[in-house]
Amino acid sequence: MPHDDYVQHLLNDLDADVAWAQGREIKTIFIGGGTPSLLSGPAMQTLLDGVRARLNLAADAEITMEANPGTVEADRFIDYQRAGVNRISIGVQSFSEPKLKRLGRIHGPQEAMRAAILANGLGLRSFNLDLMHGLPDQTLEEALNDLRQAIALNPPHLSWYQLTIEPNTLFGSRPPVLPDDDALWDIFEQGHQLLTAAGYQQYETSAYAKPGYQCQHNLNYWRFGDYLGIGCGAHGKVTFPGGRILRKVTFPGGRIRILRTTKTRHPRGYMQGRYLESQRDVSDDDKPFEFFMNRFRLLERAPRAEFVAYTGLTEAVIRQPIDEAIAQGYLTECEQYWQITRHGKLFLNSLLELFLAE
């Protein structure tokens, strides 16, 4: 797929949605969903210049780009930085050659280390390493060794995810042998201790950062903020206070409207200009679950006023599940905040089920 053609379609896609960002300052950009590090430097420059021309981009905006270690080149990274990228997220996944092959990755451990060293030397605002644990046949020591090697590279941010088996994938059709629950617990507990001892603070279910290096894009996402989803397979969320969209459509009663968008996943259709696959309004019944599904991934306190401000609902509609969550030891509550407990973090799915629409 020609880079220049795809970038132009991205900007055309943005043109279709740009009115939704009127009057808002854009504080983060996240370029991901595949291997954006295949883009040429000039193509990245064209893309970010086009974004700046269309949106009110903050002068200190966090601009993150995902990178596959197998596609990292020094000159290209320097071009990305000149274009405005100031944070890179490198998909390491593991430093074990056999594990990487099992995952179907195109890079090896040496390429992952080289990419991290290169990112560290660029003087970027920050860089992140993505790691997985709970891999097929992975032992505790193998998981901890991955973390030790990552920590030695001194990234300001580490994302440490447990492998999940998705349908319609190779692992989904032929499930591998994964560590059992006891082994996964040992990996998490000892890995968490290792990261904490190295100066990383857990701020989200799968994210650790040194002080001052939390990912601002992720924070906006988990705080139920808004974002435009531009590109093949992208998802977006836009909130319209008072229910008003572009002065044309108003919800009954002027209540808050939350719109979720999905762009087509099919490259051929996207390159023919058929960008939008679907859009839907989040119903009032579903708003509590969607709000807490995001908010309770963060370990910070959740201001109670945010629920009302972001959903347009009153606390009365969630009083029963909140009381049940407190009784189960998942949450504590004070006049201004809800705080997820250690027990709530361990049983997050059980906590969230309390807010599902009946």
CSV table of C-alpha atoms in Angstrom, one decimal:
chain,number,residue,atom,x,y,z
A,1,MET,CA,0.0,0.0,0.0
A,2,PRO,CA,1.6,3.3,-1.0
A,3,HIS,CA,2.4,5.4,2.1
A,4,ASP,CA,1.4,8.7,0.6
A,5,ASP,CA,-1.9,7.4,-0.6
A,6,TYR,CA,-2.8,6.0,2.8
A,7,VAL,CA,-1.7,9.2,4.6
A,8,GLN,CA,-4.0,11.2,2.3
A,9,HIS,CA,-6.9,8.9,3.2
A,10,LEU,CA,-6.2,9.3,6.9
A,11,LEU,CA,-6.4,13.1,6.4
A,12,ASN,CA,-9.6,12.7,4.4
A,13,ASP,CA,-11.0,10.5,7.2
A,14,LEU,CA,-10.1,13.2,9.7
A,15,ASP,CA,-11.8,15.8,7.6
A,16,ALA,CA,-15.1,13.9,8.0
A,17,ASP,CA,-14.8,13.9,11.8
A,18,VAL,CA,-12.9,17.2,12.5
A,19,ALA,CA,-16.1,19.2,13.3
A,20,TRP,CA,-16.5,17.0,16.4
A,21,ALA,CA,-13.3,18.5,17.8
A,22,GLN,CA,-14.3,22.1,17.3
A,23,GLY,CA,-13.5,24.2,20.3
A,24,ARG,CA,-11.3,21.5,21.9
A,25,GLU,CA,-7.6,21.5,22.4
A,26,ILE,CA,-6.0,18.2,21.3
A,27,LYS,CA,-3.5,17.1,23.9
A,28,THR,CA,-2.4,13.7,22.7
A,29,ILE,CA,-2.0,11.8,19.5
A,30,PHE,CA,-1.4,8.0,19.4
A,31,ILE,CA,-0.3,6.5,16.1
A,32,GLY,CA,-0.7,2.7,16.4
A,33,GLY,CA,-2.8,-0.2,15.2
A,34,GLY,CA,-0.3,-2.2,13.2
A,35,THR,CA,3.2,-1.1,12.3
A,36,PRO,CA,3.3,2.7,11.8
A,37,SER,CA,7.1,2.5,11.9
A,38,LEU,CA,6.9,1.3,8.3
A,39,LEU,CA,5.9,4.8,7.3
A,40,SER,CA,8.6,6.9,5.7
A,41,GLY,CA,9.8,10.0,7.4
A,42,PRO,CA,8.2,12.3,4.8
A,43,ALA,CA,4.9,10.5,5.1
A,44,MET,CA,4.9,11.0,8.9
A,45,GLN,CA,5.7,14.7,8.4
A,46,THR,CA,2.8,15.0,5.9
A,47,LEU,CA,0.5,13.3,8.4
A,48,LEU,CA,1.4,15.4,11.4
A,49,ASP,CA,1.4,18.6,9.4
A,50,GLY,CA,-2.0,17.7,8.2
A,51,VAL,CA,-3.3,17.1,11.7
A,52,ARG,CA,-1.9,20.4,12.9
A,53,ALA,CA,-3.6,22.2,10.0
A,54,ARG,CA,-7.0,20.7,11.0
A,55,LEU,CA,-6.9,20.6,14.8
A,56,ASN,CA,-6.0,22.8,17.7
A,57,LEU,CA,-3.0,20.8,18.8
A,58,ALA,CA,-1.5,21.8,22.1
A,59,ALA,CA,2.1,23.1,21.9
A,60,ASP,CA,3.2,20.4,24.4
A,61,ALA,CA,1.0,17.6,23.0
A,62,GLU,CA,2.2,14.1,23.7
A,63,ILE,CA,2.6,12.4,20.3
A,64,THR,CA,3.2,8.6,20.5
A,65,MET,CA,4.0,6.2,17.8
A,66,GLU,CA,4.0,2.4,18.1
A,67,ALA,CA,7.1,0.6,16.6
A,68,ASN,CA,7.9,-3.0,15.8
A,69,PRO,CA,11.5,-3.7,16.8
A,70,GLY,CA,12.0,-5.5,13.5
A,71,THR,CA,11.3,-2.2,11.5
A,72,VAL,CA,13.4,0.2,13.5
A,73,GLU,CA,16.0,2.3,11.6
A,74,ALA,CA,17.9,5.1,13.2
A,75,ASP,CA,17.5,7.6,10.3
A,76,ARG,CA,13.8,6.9,10.2
A,77,PHE,CA,13.3,7.4,13.9
A,78,ILE,CA,15.2,10.8,13.7
A,79,ASP,CA,12.8,11.8,10.9
A,80,TYR,CA,9.8,10.8,13.0
A,81,GLN,CA,11.2,13.0,15.8
A,82,ARG,CA,11.6,15.9,13.5
A,83,ALA,CA,8.0,15.5,12.4
A,84,GLY,CA,6.8,15.8,16.0
A,85,VAL,CA,6.8,12.4,17.5
A,86,ASN,CA,8.1,12.7,21.1
A,87,ARG,CA,7.2,9.3,22.5
A,88,ILE,CA,7.7,5.8,21.1
A,89,SER,CA,6.1,2.6,22.2
A,90,ILE,CA,8.1,-0.5,21.2
A,91,GLY,CA,6.4,-3.8,21.0
A,92,VAL,CA,9.0,-6.0,22.5
A,93,GLN,CA,6.6,-8.7,24.0
A,94,SER,CA,9.5,-10.9,25.2
A,95,PHE,CA,13.3,-11.2,25.2
A,96,SER,CA,13.1,-14.9,24.6
A,97,GLU,CA,13.8,-16.1,21.1
A,98,PRO,CA,11.6,-19.2,21.4
A,99,LYS,CA,8.7,-17.3,22.9
A,100,LEU,CA,8.9,-14.6,20.2
A,101,LYS,CA,8.8,-17.3,17.5
A,102,ARG,CA,5.8,-18.9,19.3
A,103,LEU,CA,4.0,-15.6,19.2
A,104,GLY,CA,4.8,-15.2,15.5
A,105,ARG,CA,6.9,-12.1,15.9
A,106,ILE,CA,9.3,-11.0,13.2
A,107,HIS,CA,11.9,-9.6,15.5
A,108,GLY,CA,14.4,-11.2,17.9
A,109,PRO,CA,15.8,-10.2,21.3
A,110,GLN,CA,18.8,-8.3,19.9
A,111,GLU,CA,16.5,-6.2,17.6
A,112,ALA,CA,14.3,-5.4,20.6
A,113,MET,CA,17.3,-4.3,22.7
A,114,ARG,CA,18.7,-2.2,19.8
A,115,ALA,CA,15.4,-0.5,19.3
A,116,ALA,CA,15.1,0.4,23.0
A,117,ILE,CA,18.7,1.7,23.1
A,118,LEU,CA,18.0,3.8,20.0
A,119,ALA,CA,14.9,5.3,21.5
A,120,ASN,CA,16.7,6.1,24.7
A,121,GLY,CA,19.4,7.9,22.8
A,122,LEU,CA,17.1,10.1,20.8
A,123,GLY,CA,16.2,12.4,23.8
A,124,LEU,CA,12.5,11.8,23.4
A,125,ARG,CA,10.1,12.9,26.1
A,126,SER,CA,9.5,9.3,26.9
A,127,PHE,CA,9.5,5.8,25.5
A,128,ASN,CA,7.6,2.6,26.4
A,129,LEU,CA,8.3,-1.1,26.2
A,130,ASP,CA,5.4,-3.5,25.7
A,131,LEU,CA,5.9,-6.8,27.4
A,132,MET,CA,3.7,-9.9,27.8
A,133,HIS,CA,3.6,-12.5,30.5
A,134,GLY,CA,1.6,-15.7,30.9
A,135,LEU,CA,3.0,-16.9,27.6
A,136,PRO,CA,2.7,-20.5,26.5
A,137,ASP,CA,4.8,-22.8,28.8
A,138,GLN,CA,6.4,-19.7,30.4
A,139,THR,CA,7.9,-20.3,33.8
A,140,LEU,CA,8.1,-17.8,36.7
A,141,GLU,CA,11.9,-17.3,36.1
A,142,GLU,CA,11.4,-16.7,32.4
A,143,ALA,CA,8.8,-14.0,33.0
A,144,LEU,CA,11.0,-12.3,35.6
A,145,ASN,CA,14.0,-12.5,33.3
A,146,ASP,CA,12.0,-10.6,30.6
A,147,LEU,CA,11.3,-7.9,33.2
A,148,ARG,CA,14.9,-7.7,34.3
A,149,GLN,CA,16.1,-7.2,30.8
A,150,ALA,CA,13.4,-4.5,30.2
A,151,ILE,CA,14.3,-2.7,33.4
A,152,ALA,CA,18.0,-2.8,32.4
A,153,LEU,CA,17.1,-0.7,29.3
A,154,ASN,CA,15.8,2.0,31.6
A,155,PRO,CA,12.4,2.8,29.9
A,156,PRO,CA,10.4,5.6,31.6
A,157,HIS,CA,7.3,3.5,31.0
A,158,LEU,CA,6.5,-0.2,30.9
A,159,SER,CA,3.3,-1.9,29.8
A,160,TRP,CA,3.1,-5.4,31.2
A,161,TYR,CA,0.2,-7.4,29.8
A,162,GLN,CA,-1.0,-10.9,30.5
A,163,LEU,CA,-1.5,-12.8,27.2
A,164,THR,CA,-5.2,-13.3,26.4
A,165,ILE,CA,-6.4,-15.8,23.8
A,166,GLU,CA,-8.6,-14.1,21.2
A,167,PRO,CA,-11.0,-15.9,18.9
A,168,ASN,CA,-10.2,-16.1,15.2
A,169,THR,CA,-6.5,-16.3,15.9
A,170,LEU,CA,-4.0,-19.2,15.6
A,171,PHE,CA,-4.0,-19.5,19.4
A,172,GLY,CA,-7.8,-19.3,19.5
A,173,SER,CA,-8.2,-22.2,17.1
A,174,ARG,CA,-5.4,-24.3,18.7
A,175,PRO,CA,-5.1,-23.1,22.3
A,176,PRO,CA,-1.6,-23.5,23.7
A,177,VAL,CA,-0.7,-24.7,27.3
A,178,LEU,CA,-0.7,-21.5,29.4
A,179,PRO,CA,0.5,-21.1,33.0
A,180,ASP,CA,-2.3,-21.9,35.5
A,181,ASP,CA,-3.9,-19.4,37.8
A,182,ASP,CA,-1.4,-20.0,40.7
A,183,ALA,CA,1.5,-19.6,38.4
A,184,LEU,CA,0.1,-16.4,36.9
A,185,TRP,CA,-0.4,-15.0,40.4
A,186,ASP,CA,3.2,-15.8,41.3
A,187,ILE,CA,4.4,-14.1,38.1
A,188,PHE,CA,2.3,-11.0,38.8
A,189,GLU,CA,3.2,-10.7,42.5
A,190,GLN,CA,7.0,-11.1,42.0
A,191,GLY,CA,7.0,-9.1,38.9
A,192,HIS,CA,5.2,-6.3,40.6
A,193,GLN,CA,7.7,-6.3,43.4
A,194,LEU,CA,10.6,-6.2,40.9
A,195,LEU,CA,9.1,-3.2,39.1
A,196,THR,CA,8.4,-1.4,42.3
A,197,ALA,CA,11.9,-1.9,43.6
A,198,ALA,CA,13.2,-0.5,40.3
A,199,GLY,CA,11.3,2.7,40.8
A,200,TYR,CA,8.2,2.1,38.7
A,201,GLN,CA,4.7,2.9,40.0
A,202,GLN,CA,1.7,1.0,38.9
A,203,TYR,CA,-1.0,3.4,37.8
A,204,GLU,CA,-3.2,1.2,35.7
A,205,THR,CA,-4.0,-2.6,35.5
A,206,SER,CA,-1.1,-3.2,33.1
A,207,ALA,CA,0.9,0.0,33.1
A,208,TYR,CA,3.9,1.0,35.2
A,209,ALA,CA,5.8,4.3,35.0
A,210,LYS,CA,8.5,6.2,36.7
A,211,PRO,CA,7.2,9.4,38.4
A,212,GLY,CA,6.1,12.0,35.8
A,213,TYR,CA,6.1,9.5,32.9
A,214,GLN,CA,2.5,8.2,32.8
A,215,CYS,CA,1.1,8.0,29.3
A,216,GLN,CA,-1.3,10.9,29.0
A,217,HIS,CA,-3.1,9.4,26.1
A,218,ASN,CA,-3.9,6.3,28.1
A,219,LEU,CA,-5.0,8.4,31.1
A,220,ASN,CA,-7.5,10.3,29.0
A,221,TYR,CA,-8.8,7.0,27.6
A,222,TRP,CA,-9.2,5.4,31.1
A,223,ARG,CA,-10.7,8.6,32.6
A,224,PHE,CA,-13.5,8.2,30.0
A,225,GLY,CA,-12.3,11.1,27.9
A,226,ASP,CA,-13.0,11.6,24.3
A,227,TYR,CA,-10.9,10.7,21.3
A,228,LEU,CA,-11.3,10.6,17.5
A,229,GLY,CA,-10.6,7.3,15.9
A,230,ILE,CA,-9.0,7.8,12.5
A,231,GLY,CA,-7.7,5.0,10.2
A,232,CYS,CA,-8.5,1.5,9.2
A,233,GLY,CA,-10.1,-0.3,12.2
A,234,ALA,CA,-10.0,2.7,14.5
A,235,HIS,CA,-12.5,3.3,17.3
A,236,GLY,CA,-13.6,6.7,18.5
A,237,LYS,CA,-15.6,8.2,21.4
A,238,VAL,CA,-17.1,11.7,21.4
A,239,THR,CA,-19.3,13.2,24.1
A,240,PHE,CA,-21.9,15.9,23.3
A,241,PRO,CA,-23.0,17.8,26.4
A,242,GLY,CA,-26.7,18.6,26.2
A,243,GLY,CA,-27.1,15.9,23.5
A,244,ARG,CA,-26.3,18.3,20.7
A,245,ILE,CA,-24.3,17.2,17.7
A,246,LEU,CA,-23.2,19.9,15.2
A,247,ARG,CA,-26.4,21.9,16.0
A,248,LYS,CA,-28.5,19.4,14.1
A,249,VAL,CA,-29.4,16.5,16.4
A,250,THR,CA,-30.5,16.8,20.0
A,251,PHE,CA,-31.4,14.1,22.5
A,252,PRO,CA,-34.6,14.3,24.4
A,253,GLY,CA,-34.3,16.3,27.5
A,254,GLY,CA,-30.9,17.7,26.4
A,255,ARG,CA,-29.1,14.9,28.2
A,256,ILE,CA,-25.5,14.0,27.5
A,257,ARG,CA,-25.0,12.0,24.3
A,258,ILE,CA,-22.0,9.6,23.9
A,259,LEU,CA,-21.2,8.5,20.4
A,260,ARG,CA,-18.9,5.6,19.6
A,261,THR,CA,-17.6,5.2,16.1
A,262,THR,CA,-15.8,2.3,14.3
A,263,LYS,CA,-13.9,2.7,11.0
A,264,THR,CA,-13.8,-0.1,8.5
A,265,ARG,CA,-11.2,-2.9,9.1
A,266,HIS,CA,-10.9,-3.7,5.4
A,267,PRO,CA,-8.0,-1.9,3.7
A,268,ARG,CA,-9.5,-2.1,0.2
A,269,GLY,CA,-12.7,-0.4,1.3
A,270,TYR,CA,-10.8,2.2,3.3
A,271,MET,CA,-8.6,3.1,0.3
A,272,GLN,CA,-11.8,3.6,-1.7
A,273,GLY,CA,-13.0,6.2,0.8
A,274,ARG,CA,-15.5,4.1,2.7
A,275,TYR,CA,-14.2,5.0,6.1
A,276,LEU,CA,-17.0,4.7,8.6
A,277,GLU,CA,-18.2,1.2,9.4
A,278,SER,CA,-20.6,2.0,12.2
A,279,GLN,CA,-21.6,4.5,14.9
A,280,ARG,CA,-23.8,4.0,17.8
A,281,ASP,CA,-25.1,5.9,20.8
A,282,VAL,CA,-24.3,4.5,24.2
A,283,SER,CA,-27.6,4.0,26.0
A,284,ASP,CA,-28.2,5.3,29.4
A,285,ASP,CA,-28.5,1.7,30.6
A,286,ASP,CA,-24.9,1.0,29.3
A,287,LYS,CA,-23.3,4.2,30.5
A,288,PRO,CA,-22.5,3.0,34.1
A,289,PHE,CA,-20.7,-0.1,32.9
A,290,GLU,CA,-18.8,1.7,30.2
A,291,PHE,CA,-17.7,4.5,32.6
A,292,PHE,CA,-16.5,2.1,35.3
A,293,MET,CA,-15.0,-0.4,32.9
A,294,ASN,CA,-12.6,2.4,32.0
A,295,ARG,CA,-12.3,4.3,35.3
A,296,PHE,CA,-11.6,1.3,37.5
A,297,ARG,CA,-8.6,0.2,35.4
A,298,LEU,CA,-6.8,3.1,37.0
A,299,LEU,CA,-5.6,2.8,40.5
A,300,GLU,CA,-6.2,6.4,41.4
A,301,ARG,CA,-9.3,7.6,43.2
A,302,ALA,CA,-12.3,8.2,41.0
A,303,PRO,CA,-14.1,11.5,41.7
A,304,ARG,CA,-17.8,10.8,42.2
A,305,ALA,CA,-18.6,14.1,40.4
A,306,GLU,CA,-17.1,12.7,37.2
A,307,PHE,CA,-19.7,10.0,36.9
A,308,VAL,CA,-22.5,12.7,36.8
A,309,ALA,CA,-20.5,15.0,34.5
A,310,TYR,CA,-19.4,12.4,32.0
A,311,THR,CA,-22.6,10.4,31.8
A,312,GLY,CA,-25.4,12.9,32.5
A,313,LEU,CA,-26.9,10.4,35.0
A,314,THR,CA,-27.4,10.7,38.8
A,315,GLU,CA,-25.8,8.6,41.4
A,316,ALA,CA,-29.2,7.2,42.2
A,317,VAL,CA,-29.0,4.9,39.2
A,318,ILE,CA,-25.8,3.2,40.5
A,319,ARG,CA,-26.5,3.4,44.2
A,320,GLN,CA,-27.4,-0.3,44.5
A,321,PRO,CA,-24.3,-1.7,42.6
A,322,ILE,CA,-22.0,0.8,44.5
A,323,ASP,CA,-23.4,-0.4,47.8
A,324,GLU,CA,-22.9,-4.0,46.8
A,325,ALA,CA,-19.3,-3.3,45.6
A,326,ILE,CA,-18.6,-1.7,49.0
A,327,ALA,CA,-20.1,-4.7,50.8
A,328,GLN,CA,-18.0,-7.1,48.8
A,329,GLY,CA,-14.8,-5.2,49.7
A,330,TYR,CA,-14.2,-4.1,46.1
A,331,LEU,CA,-14.5,-0.3,46.8
A,332,THR,CA,-14.3,2.2,49.5
A,333,GLU,CA,-16.3,5.5,49.4
A,334,CYS,CA,-15.9,8.9,50.8
A,335,GLU,CA,-17.8,12.1,50.2
A,336,GLN,CA,-15.9,13.0,47.0
A,337,TYR,CA,-14.3,9.8,45.7
A,338,TRP,CA,-14.5,6.1,45.1
A,339,GLN,CA,-11.3,4.1,45.6
A,340,ILE,CA,-10.9,0.6,44.2
A,341,THR,CA,-9.3,-1.7,46.8
A,342,ARG,CA,-6.6,-4.4,46.3
A,343,HIS,CA,-9.5,-6.9,46.5
A,344,GLY,CA,-11.3,-5.0,43.8
A,345,LYS,CA,-8.3,-5.0,41.6
A,346,LEU,CA,-7.9,-8.8,41.9
A,347,PHE,CA,-11.6,-9.4,41.1
A,348,LEU,CA,-12.1,-6.5,38.6
A,349,ASN,CA,-14.4,-8.5,36.4
A,350,SER,CA,-16.6,-9.4,39.3
A,351,LEU,CA,-16.7,-5.7,40.3
A,352,LEU,CA,-17.6,-4.6,36.8
A,353,GLU,CA,-20.3,-7.2,36.4
A,354,LEU,CA,-22.3,-5.3,39.1
A,355,PHE,CA,-22.8,-2.4,36.7
A,356,LEU,CA,-24.0,-4.4,33.7
A,357,ALA,CA,-27.4,-3.5,32.4
A,358,GLU,CA,-30.1,-6.0,33.2
